[in-house]
Amino acid sequence: MDAIAEQLRAEFGAAEYTVDGVAERLGVQANNALARNETTLAASRTAAGEPIDAMIRLFLLQRPVPETTARKAFPQTFPQLLALGITQQHGDEVTAAVDIRPYAEDERQWWVVADLTPGLDGRREPMRPDYVLGIAPASLSLVKLTVPIKAEKALDVGTGCGIQALHLTDRVNHIVATDVNPRALQLTRWTAALNAIELDVREGSLYEPVAGERFDLIVSNPPYVIAPPSDGRLTYRETGFAGDSVVEQLVRQAPGQLTEGGWCQLLANWTCIKGEDWQQRIASWTGDRAAWAVQREQLDPAEYVELWLRDAGLHGRPEYTSRYDAWLRWLDEQGVEAIGMGWINLRNLPGSLDAEDWPYEIEQPIGPAVLERFERREGLPADLTGLHLVVADDVVQETAGQPGAEDPATIVLRRQRGMRRAEQADTVLAGFVGACDGELSVGQILDALGSLLERDDVHTEYLPKIRTLITEGFLTY
């Protein structure tokens, strides 16, 4: 495959089958329509029969091209693509059997191999059980969540088309990519070969393929969809595990697979059980390790079922209502009142879990902010009074109140970076923050405020709030 991949890379390059090349060929309107899974405009822009037209029609539009046009586009690899099953011939026409999509990040140009995008032009097409998902919003969310560290060894659990592994190649010396789906492993190997990168690809569930090994970084966009047992499972999103136990096992077992200080980061869904606190549920998984769970969204069972039935292409099909009803009844039997959707970050150091709801807009990529938050939390001394603090350069203060009032009714400190948090403050805390220019220590500022206000409780009341402001990056030292 490596020799063929090198030739195919050259053919893609010669045709300018890249993100920029495709965008230029299609133009803004057709590109935007294709992003909405509408191909008509793009088809009209690719009628000239040039190599880039053939590549776009085959892999992105899922349209047949004449054999003569395909041979012109792939002068070196045409027979090998047929032999590998990447393309198929039907009389005097050729179609694509997989999606090969240009992808760019920063200054890097790649091609990603996955199964053909479903639902183009409104078609309803149930997916094959071993379907391999391509570049999707969830996978890109995990890319942006991953902490930007250099590492000796990393593990991508449930690699799918290999997009996470691809992003790790510049900063990790050895990458292991695993999946239970043999088809996913095959397409990941093709992605790796096409981009001339080295991947250690292994088949197996969870941590079974890497038993006894340790990693500096583990990332996973696992098949986390919480669905009833069924013969019609889609491997890329559902497992045979009950409820959210696939995520639970990934988190619980992570410390045994991590080096000291190593990271495990994953996207997750979790069940919110009647009478239980979802935060305590995840805390039971992370145990005595430092961890941070963020619930970005919570759906009621009906919303959740509708979301994933549409994803499977079943909306409007005869079996839709029966599947809907069975799924809802199953969730009710499990005592599920909602499903949380978000991320879990675990670092293999002693600590505890921070868990929160945060459905608001955040800065992307968020990975650098995740790394900084853990480092701030781990580095904070028990006694803050000796620290000399300064206000982070992205913090703004907002006030609101009646015109002419002596004091504002509300004061909000807001960060523009990272999680873009907002913290409400009273006049004392706002005054403390305003005095943080690095000259006086925390203790000296609090003593001055206590003397000015004739209060002897400012240390007790405000030190916990100051700790939060440091942890969340409002104040630095």
Coordinates of C-alpha atoms in Angstrom, one line a residue:
M1 CA 0.0 0.0 0.0
D2 CA 2.9 2.4 0.7
A3 CA 4.1 2.5 -2.9
I4 CA 0.5 3.0 -4.2
A5 CA -0.1 5.7 -1.5
E6 CA 2.9 7.6 -2.7
Q7 CA 1.7 7.6 -6.3
L8 CA -1.8 8.6 -5.2
R9 CA -0.4 11.4 -3.1
A10 CA 1.4 12.7 -6.2
E11 CA -1.8 12.4 -8.3
F12 CA -3.8 14.4 -5.7
G13 CA -1.0 17.0 -5.5
A14 CA -0.8 17.3 -9.3
A15 CA -4.6 17.9 -9.5
E16 CA -4.5 20.2 -6.6
Y17 CA -7.0 18.0 -4.8
T18 CA -6.5 19.8 -1.5
V19 CA -8.8 21.9 0.8
D20 CA -7.8 25.1 -1.0
G21 CA -7.9 23.5 -4.4
V22 CA -11.4 22.1 -4.0
A23 CA -12.6 25.4 -2.5
E24 CA -11.3 27.3 -5.5
R25 CA -12.7 24.9 -8.0
L26 CA -16.2 24.9 -6.4
G27 CA -16.5 28.5 -5.3
V28 CA -18.2 29.8 -2.1
Q29 CA -21.8 28.9 -2.9
A30 CA -21.1 25.3 -4.0
N31 CA -18.7 24.7 -1.1
N32 CA -21.3 26.0 1.4
A33 CA -24.0 23.8 -0.2
L34 CA -21.8 20.7 -0.1
A35 CA -21.2 21.4 3.6
R36 CA -25.0 21.1 3.9
N37 CA -24.8 17.7 2.0
E38 CA -26.2 19.3 -1.2
T39 CA -24.2 18.3 -4.3
T40 CA -26.1 19.9 -7.3
L41 CA -24.1 23.1 -7.4
A42 CA -20.8 21.3 -7.0
A43 CA -21.7 18.9 -9.8
S44 CA -22.3 21.9 -12.2
R45 CA -18.9 23.3 -11.2
T46 CA -17.1 20.0 -12.0
A47 CA -18.4 19.2 -15.5
A48 CA -15.2 19.9 -17.4
G49 CA -13.7 16.4 -16.8
E50 CA -10.4 17.6 -15.4
P51 CA -8.6 15.4 -12.8
I52 CA -9.7 17.5 -9.9
D53 CA -13.3 17.3 -11.2
A54 CA -13.1 13.6 -11.3
M55 CA -11.8 13.4 -7.8
I56 CA -14.4 15.7 -6.4
R57 CA -17.2 13.9 -8.2
L58 CA -16.0 10.5 -7.1
F59 CA -15.1 11.0 -3.5
L60 CA -17.1 14.1 -2.4
L61 CA -20.3 14.0 -4.5
Q62 CA -20.6 10.2 -4.9
R63 CA -21.3 10.5 -8.6
P64 CA -20.0 8.2 -11.3
V65 CA -17.4 9.4 -13.8
P66 CA -16.5 7.9 -17.2
E67 CA -13.7 5.4 -17.1
T68 CA -11.6 7.5 -19.5
T69 CA -11.9 10.5 -17.1
A70 CA -11.0 8.4 -14.1
R71 CA -7.9 7.0 -15.9
K72 CA -6.9 10.5 -16.8
A73 CA -7.2 11.5 -13.1
F74 CA -5.3 8.5 -11.8
P75 CA -2.8 7.6 -14.6
Q76 CA -0.6 5.5 -12.2
T77 CA -3.0 4.1 -9.6
F78 CA -6.2 3.4 -11.6
P79 CA -5.9 -0.4 -11.6
Q80 CA -4.7 -0.5 -8.0
L81 CA -7.6 1.6 -6.7
L82 CA -10.0 -0.9 -8.3
A83 CA -8.0 -3.9 -6.9
L84 CA -8.1 -2.4 -3.3
G85 CA -11.8 -1.7 -3.5
I86 CA -11.3 2.0 -3.2
T87 CA -13.1 2.5 -6.5
Q88 CA -15.5 0.2 -8.5
Q89 CA -16.2 -0.2 -12.2
H90 CA -19.7 -0.5 -13.6
G91 CA -19.4 -0.9 -17.4
D92 CA -17.8 2.2 -18.7
E93 CA -18.2 4.2 -15.5
V94 CA -16.3 4.3 -12.2
T95 CA -17.6 5.1 -8.7
A96 CA -16.0 5.5 -5.3
A97 CA -16.5 2.9 -2.6
V98 CA -14.9 5.1 0.1
D99 CA -14.6 8.8 0.8
I100 CA -11.1 10.3 0.5
R101 CA -11.3 13.8 1.7
P102 CA -8.8 16.6 1.7
Y103 CA -8.3 18.0 5.2
A104 CA -6.1 20.9 6.5
E105 CA -5.2 22.1 10.0
D106 CA -2.9 25.1 10.5
E107 CA -0.2 24.5 7.8
R108 CA -0.7 20.8 7.5
Q109 CA -2.4 19.2 4.5
W110 CA -3.8 15.6 4.8
W111 CA -6.3 13.2 3.2
V112 CA -8.7 11.2 5.3
V113 CA -10.2 7.8 4.2
A114 CA -13.6 6.9 5.6
D115 CA -16.9 5.5 4.4
L116 CA -19.0 7.5 2.0
T117 CA -20.9 10.4 3.6
P118 CA -24.6 9.4 4.1
G119 CA -27.6 11.5 3.3
L120 CA -26.4 13.5 0.4
D121 CA -29.2 15.4 -1.4
G122 CA -31.7 14.3 1.2
R123 CA -31.3 10.6 0.5
R124 CA -32.3 8.3 3.3
E125 CA -29.8 5.5 3.5
P126 CA -29.4 3.2 6.5
M127 CA -25.7 2.7 7.3
R128 CA -23.9 -0.6 7.3
P129 CA -23.2 -1.9 10.8
D130 CA -19.4 -1.5 10.4
Y131 CA -19.7 2.0 9.0
V132 CA -16.6 4.1 9.5
L133 CA -17.4 7.7 10.2
G134 CA -15.2 10.4 8.6
I135 CA -14.3 13.9 9.9
A136 CA -17.3 14.9 12.1
P137 CA -18.0 17.7 14.6
A138 CA -17.4 15.4 17.5
S139 CA -14.0 14.2 16.3
L140 CA -12.9 17.8 15.7
S141 CA -14.1 18.7 19.2
L142 CA -11.8 16.1 20.7
V143 CA -8.9 17.4 18.5
K144 CA -9.5 20.8 20.0
L145 CA -9.8 19.5 23.5
T146 CA -6.5 17.5 23.5
V147 CA -3.8 19.1 25.6
P148 CA -0.9 20.4 23.5
I149 CA 1.9 18.4 25.1
K150 CA 4.9 16.6 23.6
A151 CA 4.7 12.9 24.4
E152 CA 6.7 9.8 23.9
K153 CA 3.7 7.5 23.6
A154 CA 0.0 8.0 22.9
L155 CA -3.1 5.8 22.5
D156 CA -6.1 6.5 20.4
V157 CA -8.9 4.2 21.6
G158 CA -11.7 3.7 19.0
T159 CA -9.6 5.3 16.2
G160 CA -12.3 5.1 13.5
C161 CA -10.8 6.8 10.4
G162 CA -7.7 7.8 12.4
I163 CA -8.3 11.5 12.6
Q164 CA -7.1 11.8 16.3
A165 CA -3.9 9.9 15.5
L166 CA -3.3 12.1 12.5
H167 CA -3.3 15.2 14.7
L168 CA -0.9 13.6 17.2
T169 CA 1.9 12.8 14.8
D170 CA 3.7 16.1 15.1
R171 CA 4.2 15.8 18.9
V172 CA 4.1 12.1 19.8
N173 CA 6.9 9.7 18.9
H174 CA 4.9 6.5 19.0
I175 CA 1.1 6.3 18.5
V176 CA -1.1 3.2 19.0
A177 CA -4.5 3.3 17.3
T178 CA -7.1 0.6 18.3
D179 CA -10.6 -0.3 17.3
V180 CA -13.0 -3.2 17.5
N181 CA -14.0 -2.7 13.9
P182 CA -11.6 -4.4 11.4
R183 CA -12.9 -2.1 8.6
A184 CA -12.0 1.0 10.7
L185 CA -8.5 -0.4 11.1
Q186 CA -8.2 -0.9 7.4
L187 CA -9.3 2.6 6.6
T188 CA -7.0 4.0 9.3
R189 CA -4.1 2.1 7.7
W190 CA -5.0 3.7 4.4
T191 CA -5.2 7.1 6.0
A192 CA -1.8 6.6 7.6
A193 CA -0.2 5.4 4.3
L194 CA -1.7 8.2 2.3
N195 CA -0.2 10.8 4.6
A196 CA 3.2 8.9 5.1
I197 CA 2.8 8.6 8.9
E198 CA 3.7 5.7 11.1
L199 CA 0.9 4.2 13.2
D200 CA 0.8 1.1 15.4
V201 CA -2.7 -0.2 14.5
R202 CA -4.3 -3.0 16.7
E203 CA -7.7 -4.6 16.9
G204 CA -9.5 -5.0 20.2
S205 CA -11.8 -3.5 22.8
L206 CA -11.0 -0.8 25.3
Y207 CA -7.5 -1.4 26.7
E208 CA -7.2 -5.1 25.8
P209 CA -4.8 -4.5 22.9
V210 CA -2.4 -2.5 25.1
A211 CA -2.5 -4.6 28.3
G212 CA 0.5 -3.9 30.4
E213 CA 1.6 -0.8 28.5
R214 CA 1.7 2.8 29.7
F215 CA 1.0 6.0 27.8
D216 CA 1.6 9.7 28.3
L217 CA -1.7 10.5 26.6
I218 CA -4.9 8.6 25.9
V219 CA -7.6 10.1 23.7
S220 CA -10.9 8.6 22.8
N221 CA -14.1 9.5 20.9
P222 CA -15.7 6.2 21.9
P223 CA -19.0 4.7 20.7
Y224 CA -20.8 6.4 23.6
V225 CA -24.4 6.4 22.4
I226 CA -26.6 4.9 25.1
A227 CA -28.9 2.5 23.2
P228 CA -30.8 -0.7 24.0
P229 CA -29.2 -4.0 23.0
S230 CA -29.9 -4.6 19.3
D231 CA -28.7 -6.6 16.3
G232 CA -28.7 -3.3 14.3
R233 CA -26.0 -1.5 16.2
L234 CA -23.7 0.9 14.4
T235 CA -20.2 0.0 15.6
Y236 CA -18.9 3.6 15.3
R237 CA -21.4 4.9 17.9
E238 CA -22.8 2.0 19.9
T239 CA -21.5 -1.0 21.8
G240 CA -22.7 -4.1 23.6
F241 CA -22.0 -2.4 26.9
A242 CA -25.0 -1.5 29.1
G243 CA -25.8 2.1 29.5
D244 CA -22.8 4.4 29.8
S245 CA -20.4 1.6 31.0
V246 CA -18.1 1.9 28.0
V247 CA -17.2 5.4 29.2
E248 CA -17.1 4.3 32.8
Q249 CA -14.6 1.5 32.0
L250 CA -12.4 3.8 29.9
V251 CA -12.2 6.3 32.8
R252 CA -11.9 3.8 35.6
Q253 CA -9.1 1.8 33.9
A254 CA -7.2 4.8 32.6
P255 CA -4.8 5.3 35.5
G256 CA -3.5 1.7 35.0
Q257 CA -2.6 2.6 31.4
L258 CA -1.1 6.0 32.1
T259 CA 2.4 7.1 33.1
E260 CA 2.7 9.3 36.2
G261 CA 1.1 12.6 35.3
G262 CA -0.3 11.2 32.0
W263 CA -3.6 12.4 30.5
C264 CA -6.8 10.7 29.5
Q265 CA -9.3 12.8 27.5
L266 CA -12.5 11.7 26.0
L267 CA -15.9 12.7 24.7
A268 CA -18.7 11.1 26.5
N269 CA -22.4 10.6 27.1
W270 CA -23.6 9.6 30.6
T271 CA -26.9 8.7 32.1
C272 CA -28.6 11.0 34.6
I273 CA -30.5 8.5 36.8
K274 CA -33.5 9.5 38.8
G275 CA -32.5 10.3 42.4
E276 CA -28.7 10.4 41.6
D277 CA -26.3 13.3 41.1
W278 CA -24.5 12.9 37.7
Q279 CA -21.4 14.6 39.2
Q280 CA -21.1 12.1 41.9
R281 CA -21.6 9.3 39.4
I282 CA -18.6 10.5 37.4
A283 CA -16.6 11.1 40.6
S284 CA -17.0 7.4 41.4
W285 CA -15.3 6.6 38.1
T286 CA -12.3 9.1 38.5
G287 CA -11.7 8.1 42.1
D288 CA -8.6 9.7 43.7
R289 CA -7.3 11.1 40.4
A290 CA -7.3 14.7 39.3
A291 CA -10.2 15.1 36.9
W292 CA -12.5 17.7 35.3
A293 CA -15.8 16.8 33.7
V294 CA -17.8 19.4 31.7
Q295 CA -21.4 18.8 30.7
R296 CA -21.9 20.8 27.5
E297 CA -25.5 19.7 27.0
Q298 CA -28.2 17.6 28.6
L299 CA -31.0 16.1 26.6
D300 CA -34.3 14.5 27.7
P301 CA -34.7 10.9 26.6
A302 CA -37.0 11.8 23.7
E303 CA -34.6 14.4 22.3
Y304 CA -31.8 11.9 22.6
V305 CA -33.6 9.1 20.8
E306 CA -34.7 11.5 18.0
L307 CA -31.1 12.8 17.5
W308 CA -29.6 9.3 17.1
L309 CA -32.4 7.8 15.0
R310 CA -31.9 10.7 12.5
D311 CA -28.2 10.1 12.6
A312 CA -28.8 6.5 11.6
G313 CA -30.9 7.6 8.6
L314 CA -34.1 6.1 10.0
H315 CA -36.2 9.2 10.2
G316 CA -39.2 8.7 7.9
R317 CA -38.6 5.0 7.5
P318 CA -41.3 2.4 8.4
E319 CA -39.3 1.1 11.4
Y320 CA -38.8 4.6 12.9
T321 CA -41.8 4.7 15.3
S322 CA -41.2 1.2 16.6
R323 CA -37.5 1.8 17.2
Y324 CA -38.4 5.1 18.9
D325 CA -40.9 3.5 21.2
A326 CA -38.6 0.6 22.1
W327 CA -35.6 2.9 22.8
L328 CA -37.7 5.2 25.1
R329 CA -39.2 2.3 27.0
W330 CA -35.7 0.9 27.5
L331 CA -34.3 4.2 28.9
D332 CA -37.3 4.4 31.2
E333 CA -36.7 0.9 32.5
Q334 CA -33.1 2.0 33.3
G335 CA -34.4 4.9 35.4
V336 CA -32.8 7.5 32.9
E337 CA -34.3 10.9 33.2
A338 CA -31.8 12.7 31.0
I339 CA -28.5 12.1 29.1
G340 CA -25.5 14.3 29.7
M341 CA -23.1 15.1 26.8
G342 CA -19.7 16.5 27.3
W343 CA -16.0 15.8 28.1
I344 CA -14.0 14.1 30.8
N345 CA -10.4 15.0 31.4
L346 CA -8.3 12.9 33.8
R347 CA -4.7 13.4 34.8
N348 CA -2.9 10.5 36.6
L349 CA -2.0 12.5 39.7
P350 CA -3.6 12.5 43.1
G351 CA -6.6 14.8 43.2
S352 CA -10.4 14.9 42.9
L353 CA -13.1 15.7 40.3
D354 CA -14.3 19.1 39.3
A355 CA -17.6 18.6 37.5
E356 CA -19.8 21.3 36.1
D357 CA -22.5 22.3 33.6
W358 CA -21.1 24.7 30.9
P359 CA -23.3 25.1 27.9
Y360 CA -21.9 28.5 26.9
E361 CA -19.5 29.5 24.1
I362 CA -15.9 28.7 24.7
E363 CA -12.6 29.5 22.9
Q364 CA -11.3 26.9 20.4
P365 CA -9.0 25.1 20.6
I366 CA -9.8 24.6 24.3
G367 CA -6.9 22.2 24.9
P368 CA -4.4 24.8 26.0
A369 CA -6.9 26.2 28.6
V370 CA -7.5 22.6 29.9
L371 CA -3.7 22.2 30.4
E372 CA -3.3 25.6 32.1
R373 CA -6.3 25.0 34.4
F374 CA -4.9 21.7 35.7
E375 CA -1.5 23.2 36.2
R376 CA -2.9 26.2 38.1
R377 CA -5.0 23.9 40.3
E378 CA -2.1 21.5 41.0
G379 CA 0.4 24.4 41.7
L380 CA -1.7 26.4 44.2
P381 CA -0.3 26.4 47.7
A382 CA -2.6 25.8 50.7
D383 CA -1.8 29.3 52.0
L384 CA -2.6 32.0 49.4
T385 CA -1.7 35.0 51.6
G386 CA 1.9 35.2 50.4
L387 CA 1.1 35.3 46.7
H388 CA 1.5 38.4 44.7
L389 CA -1.2 38.4 42.1
V390 CA -1.9 40.3 38.8
V391 CA -5.1 40.4 36.8
A392 CA -5.1 38.3 33.6
D393 CA -4.9 40.5 30.5
D394 CA -8.2 39.2 29.1
V395 CA -10.3 40.0 32.1
V396 CA -12.9 42.8 31.9
Q397 CA -15.2 44.2 34.5
E398 CA -18.9 44.8 33.8
T399 CA -21.2 46.8 36.2
A400 CA -24.9 47.4 36.2
G401 CA -27.2 49.5 38.4
Q402 CA -29.6 52.4 38.7
P403 CA -28.3 55.7 37.4
G404 CA -26.9 57.8 40.2
A405 CA -26.6 54.9 42.7
E406 CA -23.6 54.9 45.0
D407 CA -22.7 51.3 44.3
P408 CA -23.5 49.1 41.3
A409 CA -26.2 46.5 41.8
T410 CA -24.1 43.9 40.1
I411 CA -20.4 43.5 39.2
V412 CA -19.3 40.8 36.9
L413 CA -15.7 39.8 36.1
R414 CA -15.5 38.2 32.7
R415 CA -12.7 36.3 30.9
Q416 CA -12.4 36.6 27.1
R417 CA -10.2 33.5 26.7
G418 CA -10.5 29.7 27.5
M419 CA -13.9 28.9 29.0
R420 CA -14.9 32.5 28.8
R421 CA -16.1 32.4 32.4
A422 CA -18.0 35.1 34.2
E423 CA -17.8 35.5 38.0
Q424 CA -20.1 37.7 40.0
A425 CA -18.3 39.9 42.6
D426 CA -19.3 42.2 45.3
T427 CA -17.6 45.5 45.9
V428 CA -15.0 43.9 48.3
L429 CA -13.9 41.2 45.8
A430 CA -13.9 43.7 42.9
G431 CA -11.8 46.0 45.1
F432 CA -9.4 43.2 45.8
V433 CA -9.1 42.3 42.1
G434 CA -8.5 46.0 41.3
A435 CA -5.6 46.1 43.7
C436 CA -3.9 43.0 42.2
D437 CA -1.0 44.6 40.4
G438 CA 1.8 42.4 41.8
E439 CA 3.0 44.9 44.4
L440 CA 1.1 43.8 47.5
S441 CA 0.6 40.2 48.6
V442 CA -2.9 38.7 49.0
G443 CA -2.6 39.0 52.8
Q444 CA -1.6 42.6 52.6
I445 CA -4.5 43.5 50.3
L446 CA -7.0 41.7 52.5
D447 CA -5.7 43.3 55.7
A448 CA -6.0 46.7 54.1
L449 CA -9.6 46.0 53.0
G450 CA -10.5 44.6 56.4
S451 CA -9.1 47.8 58.1
L452 CA -10.8 50.1 55.7
L453 CA -14.2 48.3 56.1
E454 CA -13.7 47.6 59.8
R455 CA -14.2 43.9 59.2
D456 CA -12.3 41.0 60.7
D457 CA -13.8 38.3 58.4
V458 CA -12.4 39.2 55.0
H459 CA -9.7 36.5 55.1
T460 CA -12.3 33.8 55.9
E461 CA -14.9 35.0 53.5
Y462 CA -12.7 35.9 50.5
L463 CA -9.8 33.5 50.4
P464 CA -12.0 30.7 48.9
K465 CA -13.3 33.1 46.2
I466 CA -9.7 34.2 45.5
R467 CA -8.7 30.6 45.1
T468 CA -11.5 30.1 42.5
L469 CA -10.4 33.2 40.6
I470 CA -6.8 31.9 40.4
T471 CA -7.9 28.4 39.4
E472 CA -10.1 29.8 36.6
G473 CA -7.3 32.1 35.4
F474 CA -8.7 35.5 36.4
L475 CA -5.7 36.1 38.6
T476 CA -2.1 34.9 37.9
Y477 CA 1.1 34.9 39.9

